[in-house]
Each structure stands twice: as structure tokens, then as C-alpha cells.
GROMACS .gro file of C-alpha atoms in nm:
model
  178
    1MET     CA    1   1.345  -1.368   0.414
    2ARG     CA    2   1.377  -1.017   0.535
    3THR     CA    3   1.277  -0.869   0.204
    4HIS     CA    4   0.973  -1.127   0.169
    5LEU     CA    5   0.856  -1.009   0.524
    6VAL     CA    6   0.885  -0.651   0.418
    7GLY     CA    7   0.691  -0.704   0.107
    8LEU     CA    8   0.440  -0.901   0.289
    9LEU     CA    9   0.400  -0.644   0.565
   10LEU     CA   10   0.370  -0.369   0.315
   11LEU     CA   11   0.009  -0.511   0.240
   12LEU     CA   12  -0.080  -0.377   0.569
   13ALA     CA   13  -0.116  -0.061   0.386
   14ALA     CA   14  -0.369  -0.215   0.163
   15GLY     CA   15  -0.703  -0.349   0.296
   16CYS     CA   16  -0.952  -0.571   0.074
   17THR     CA   17  -1.305  -0.660   0.101
   18HIS     CA   18  -1.510  -0.957   0.049
   19ALA     CA   19  -1.758  -0.748  -0.156
   20PRO     CA   20  -1.812  -0.863  -0.518
   21PRO     CA   21  -1.579  -0.703  -0.783
   22ARG     CA   22  -1.866  -0.484  -0.902
   23PRO     CA   23  -1.844  -0.116  -0.948
   24ASP     CA   24  -2.197  -0.083  -0.825
   25ALA     CA   25  -2.146  -0.284  -0.504
   26ALA     CA   26  -2.317  -0.148  -0.222
   27PRO     CA   27  -2.103  -0.038   0.083
   28SER     CA   28  -2.088  -0.286   0.376
   29SER     CA   29  -2.291  -0.178   0.712
   30ASP     CA   30  -1.974  -0.138   0.897
   31ALA     CA   31  -1.827   0.107   0.645
   32VAL     CA   32  -1.649   0.416   0.783
   33ALA     CA   33  -1.657   0.730   0.606
   34ALA     CA   34  -1.326   0.849   0.474
   35ARG     CA   35  -1.131   1.140   0.593
   36PRO     CA   36  -1.165   1.408   0.343
   37GLU     CA   37  -0.808   1.500   0.362
   38ASP     CA   38  -0.714   1.138   0.291
   39VAL     CA   39  -0.909   1.100  -0.035
   40ALA     CA   40  -0.935   1.442  -0.178
   41THR     CA   41  -0.609   1.455  -0.359
   42ILE     CA   42  -0.332   1.181  -0.471
   43ASP     CA   43  -0.097   1.332  -0.219
   44GLY     CA   44  -0.358   1.278   0.045
   45VAL     CA   45  -0.416   0.913  -0.052
   46MET     CA   46  -0.048   0.841  -0.051
   47ARG     CA   47   0.014   1.001   0.281
   48ALA     CA   48  -0.273   0.806   0.445
   49PHE     CA   49  -0.141   0.478   0.263
   50TYR     CA   50   0.184   0.513   0.443
   51GLU     CA   51   0.038   0.656   0.776
   52VAL     CA   52  -0.190   0.356   0.828
   53VAL     CA   53   0.112   0.104   0.786
   54ASN     CA   54   0.310   0.269   1.065
   55ILE     CA   55   0.243   0.062   1.368
   56ALA     CA   56   0.427   0.082   1.711
   57PRO     CA   57   0.483  -0.260   1.898
   58ASP     CA   58   0.135  -0.391   2.006
   59ALA     CA   59  -0.051  -0.070   1.900
   60PRO     CA   60  -0.395  -0.108   1.753
   61ARG     CA   61  -0.418  -0.132   1.366
   62GLN     CA   62  -0.587   0.148   1.153
   63TRP     CA   63  -0.791  -0.116   0.957
   64ALA     CA   64  -1.106   0.112   0.940
   65ARG     CA   65  -0.909   0.401   0.802
   66ASP     CA   66  -0.719   0.192   0.569
   67ARG     CA   67  -1.032   0.034   0.416
   68THR     CA   68  -1.166   0.382   0.325
   69LEU     CA   69  -0.883   0.432   0.065
   70TYR     CA   70  -0.990   0.139  -0.148
   71SER     CA   71  -1.253   0.058  -0.395
   72PRO     CA   72  -1.483  -0.232  -0.302
   73TRP     CA   73  -1.319  -0.452  -0.573
   74ILE     CA   74  -0.956  -0.381  -0.465
   75HIS     CA   75  -0.665  -0.646  -0.514
   76PHE     CA   76  -0.326  -0.657  -0.367
   77VAL     CA   77  -0.063  -0.845  -0.547
   78ALA     CA   78   0.280  -0.920  -0.391
   79ILE     CA   79   0.540  -1.012  -0.637
   80GLY     CA   80   0.861  -1.228  -0.523
   81LYS     CA   81   0.979  -1.553  -0.565
   82THR     CA   82   0.612  -1.634  -0.570
   83ARG     CA   83   0.305  -1.424  -0.650
   84GLU     CA   84   0.064  -1.375  -0.362
   85VAL     CA   85  -0.285  -1.222  -0.393
   86TYR     CA   86  -0.468  -1.110  -0.085
   87ASP     CA   87  -0.798  -1.004   0.034
   88HIS     CA   88  -0.817  -0.812   0.353
   89ALA     CA   89  -0.911  -1.092   0.594
   90ARG     CA   90  -0.630  -1.333   0.468
   91PHE     CA   91  -0.377  -1.047   0.485
   92ALA     CA   92  -0.468  -0.944   0.829
   93ALA     CA   93  -0.477  -1.315   0.947
   94SER     CA   94  -0.147  -1.391   0.826
   95THR     CA   95   0.042  -1.062   0.919
   96GLU     CA   96  -0.086  -0.986   1.268
   97PRO     CA   97   0.174  -1.223   1.434
   98LEU     CA   98   0.450  -1.060   1.230
   99ILE     CA   99   0.380  -0.698   1.306
  100ALA     CA  100   0.324  -0.743   1.681
  101GLY     CA  101   0.692  -0.613   1.725
  102GLY     CA  102   0.602  -0.291   1.514
  103PHE     CA  103   0.646  -0.199   1.159
  104ARG     CA  104   0.754   0.138   0.987
  105GLU     CA  105   0.739   0.211   0.620
  106TRP     CA  106   0.789   0.548   0.441
  107GLU     CA  107   0.806   0.670   0.082
  108ILE     CA  108   1.133   0.781  -0.066
  109HIS     CA  109   1.040   0.862  -0.416
  110ARG     CA  110   0.734   0.907  -0.626
  111THR     CA  111   0.626   0.958  -0.980
  112VAL     CA  112   0.248   1.004  -1.086
  113LYS     CA  113   0.112   0.968  -1.446
  114ARG     CA  114  -0.220   1.111  -1.457
  115TYR     CA  115  -0.478   1.137  -1.735
  116GLY     CA  116  -0.798   1.304  -1.662
  117ASN     CA  117  -0.958   1.100  -1.369
  118ILE     CA  118  -0.717   0.795  -1.359
  119ALA     CA  119  -0.373   0.796  -1.216
  120HIS     CA  120  -0.094   0.545  -1.199
  121VAL     CA  121   0.152   0.595  -0.886
  122THR     CA  122   0.489   0.442  -0.863
  123SER     CA  123   0.603   0.486  -0.495
  124THR     CA  124   0.943   0.373  -0.382
  125TYR     CA  125   0.956   0.279  -0.010
  126GLU     CA  126   1.193   0.178   0.270
  127ALA     CA  127   1.062  -0.017   0.567
  128ARG     CA  128   1.167  -0.164   0.899
  129THR     CA  129   1.029  -0.418   1.127
  130GLY     CA  130   1.087  -0.428   1.516
  131PRO     CA  131   1.331  -0.169   1.686
  132GLY     CA  132   1.465  -0.071   1.363
  133GLU     CA  133   1.842  -0.191   1.386
  134GLY     CA  134   2.033  -0.229   1.071
  135ALA     CA  135   1.959  -0.111   0.704
  136PRO     CA  136   1.592  -0.077   0.609
  137GLY     CA  137   1.447  -0.293   0.344
  138ARG     CA  138   1.324  -0.134   0.007
  139GLY     CA  139   1.072  -0.191  -0.265
  140VAL     CA  140   0.831  -0.028  -0.511
  141ASN     CA  141   0.442   0.003  -0.498
  142TYR     CA  142   0.261   0.059  -0.798
  143LEU     CA  143  -0.103   0.181  -0.740
  144GLN     CA  144  -0.392   0.239  -0.979
  145LEU     CA  145  -0.631   0.519  -0.871
  146TYR     CA  146  -0.950   0.700  -1.029
  147PHE     CA  147  -1.139   0.994  -0.923
  148ASP     CA  148  -1.519   0.971  -0.919
  149GLY     CA  149  -1.577   1.347  -0.917
  150THR     CA  150  -1.578   1.365  -0.521
  151ARG     CA  151  -1.272   1.169  -0.414
  152TRP     CA  152  -0.984   0.939  -0.533
  153TRP     CA  153  -1.014   0.551  -0.485
  154VAL     CA  154  -0.737   0.302  -0.504
  155THR     CA  155  -0.826   0.014  -0.723
  156SER     CA  156  -0.518  -0.196  -0.719
  157VAL     CA  157  -0.174  -0.227  -0.545
  158VAL     CA  158   0.107  -0.431  -0.675
  159TRP     CA  159   0.462  -0.440  -0.514
  160GLN     CA  160   0.780  -0.601  -0.527
  161SER     CA  161   1.048  -0.575  -0.250
  162GLU     CA  162   1.405  -0.533  -0.366
  163ASP     CA  163   1.643  -0.816  -0.363
  164GLU     CA  164   1.985  -0.910  -0.512
  165ALA     CA  165   1.831  -1.023  -0.835
  166ASN     CA  166   1.597  -0.709  -0.845
  167PRO     CA  167   1.777  -0.407  -0.744
  168ILE     CA  168   1.570  -0.089  -0.757
  169PRO     CA  169   1.662   0.106  -1.075
  170PRO     CA  170   1.818   0.457  -1.033
  171GLU     CA  171   1.505   0.621  -1.204
  172LEU     CA  172   1.288   0.496  -0.919
  173LEU     CA  173   1.521   0.622  -0.637
  174PRO     CA  174   1.581   0.986  -0.517
  175ALA     CA  175   1.932   1.115  -0.606
  176SER     CA  176   2.039   1.079  -0.250
  177HIS     CA  177   1.986   0.715  -0.270
  178ARG     CA  178   2.146   0.607  -0.598
   0.00000   0.00000   0.00000
């Protein structure tokens, strides 16, 4: 249950939209401009990706900042005993009660494969809910990004939380965690 919860809460770092899945979709009227430091580099996107998911108990969410990281056609897929695909509204509605006690997630290892204006990021994370007692849960995020000449956009996020049947392989962990 804990690994499923950690995986589900990881979605907090990933907002969706109800916009049609078209590259030329017009931005919504409630769009907020991205922080340049969040989208100028892959490192900036990944920093913001994790910053928006770190929430103190009962703290306001960073949904507007979160949304600026993603393309209009973004999809988020949680892989576990079942496969869940979320849009932003469904995710927010289902996770709000779970994150009321606080949630923290941090990256412990990353690899980036880039070709021209496209990139694939593999990001291993640890996460905790509530006051942080006990060992953190872990998992791996896979993000697809593209650069439009001005900024980086995340087009998809797929992740799986670690469990007994699926331990994180050594090559996706820093040496200190192997």
C-alpha cells in the first residue's frame, strides 16, 4: 500500500490539462507563464519537477507552477499492480486527501539521453509521506522532453514505485544506495 501511495503521490509532480492532444493547441486563458529558470535547461525542469511535489502538511499546492512544465498533450502513467493514466483534474481530486499530511520527494540519481532537441530522463527518487518516520519509498520516473528553441517541455511522465517484485536495479541507483 505504501509503495502504491508513493507512486500515486508522485503524480503530484505532474499536471495535465483537458486541452486536446494537439501540438498547436491554444493555451488556456488561465495559463501562467513559466519561470525561465524552470524551463531553460533540463536541470531546471528536473529541479522544478521535484520542488513542486514537496508539500508541508496543509500547505498550498503549486499547481500553476507545476502546469508550466508540461506540453498541452501531457500524459502521466503510473505502473504498478495496475496501470493508471491521469489527467490533472482526476489526479488532483484523488490525491488531495492523501497529501494533506505532507509529502516529500527527492531525486537520488539521474541519467539523461539527449539527441538534438529531444531528451529522455531517467530519475530515481525517494519519497515520504507525513512526518517522515521510517524508511522512504523509492521508485523511478521516466520523462520525455523536447526543446522548442526557447524552452524545454515535458511531454510524458511514466513511473513505477519499487516493490519486492521490482527492486530498483543497481545502474539506476547512486553508489551510496546500492
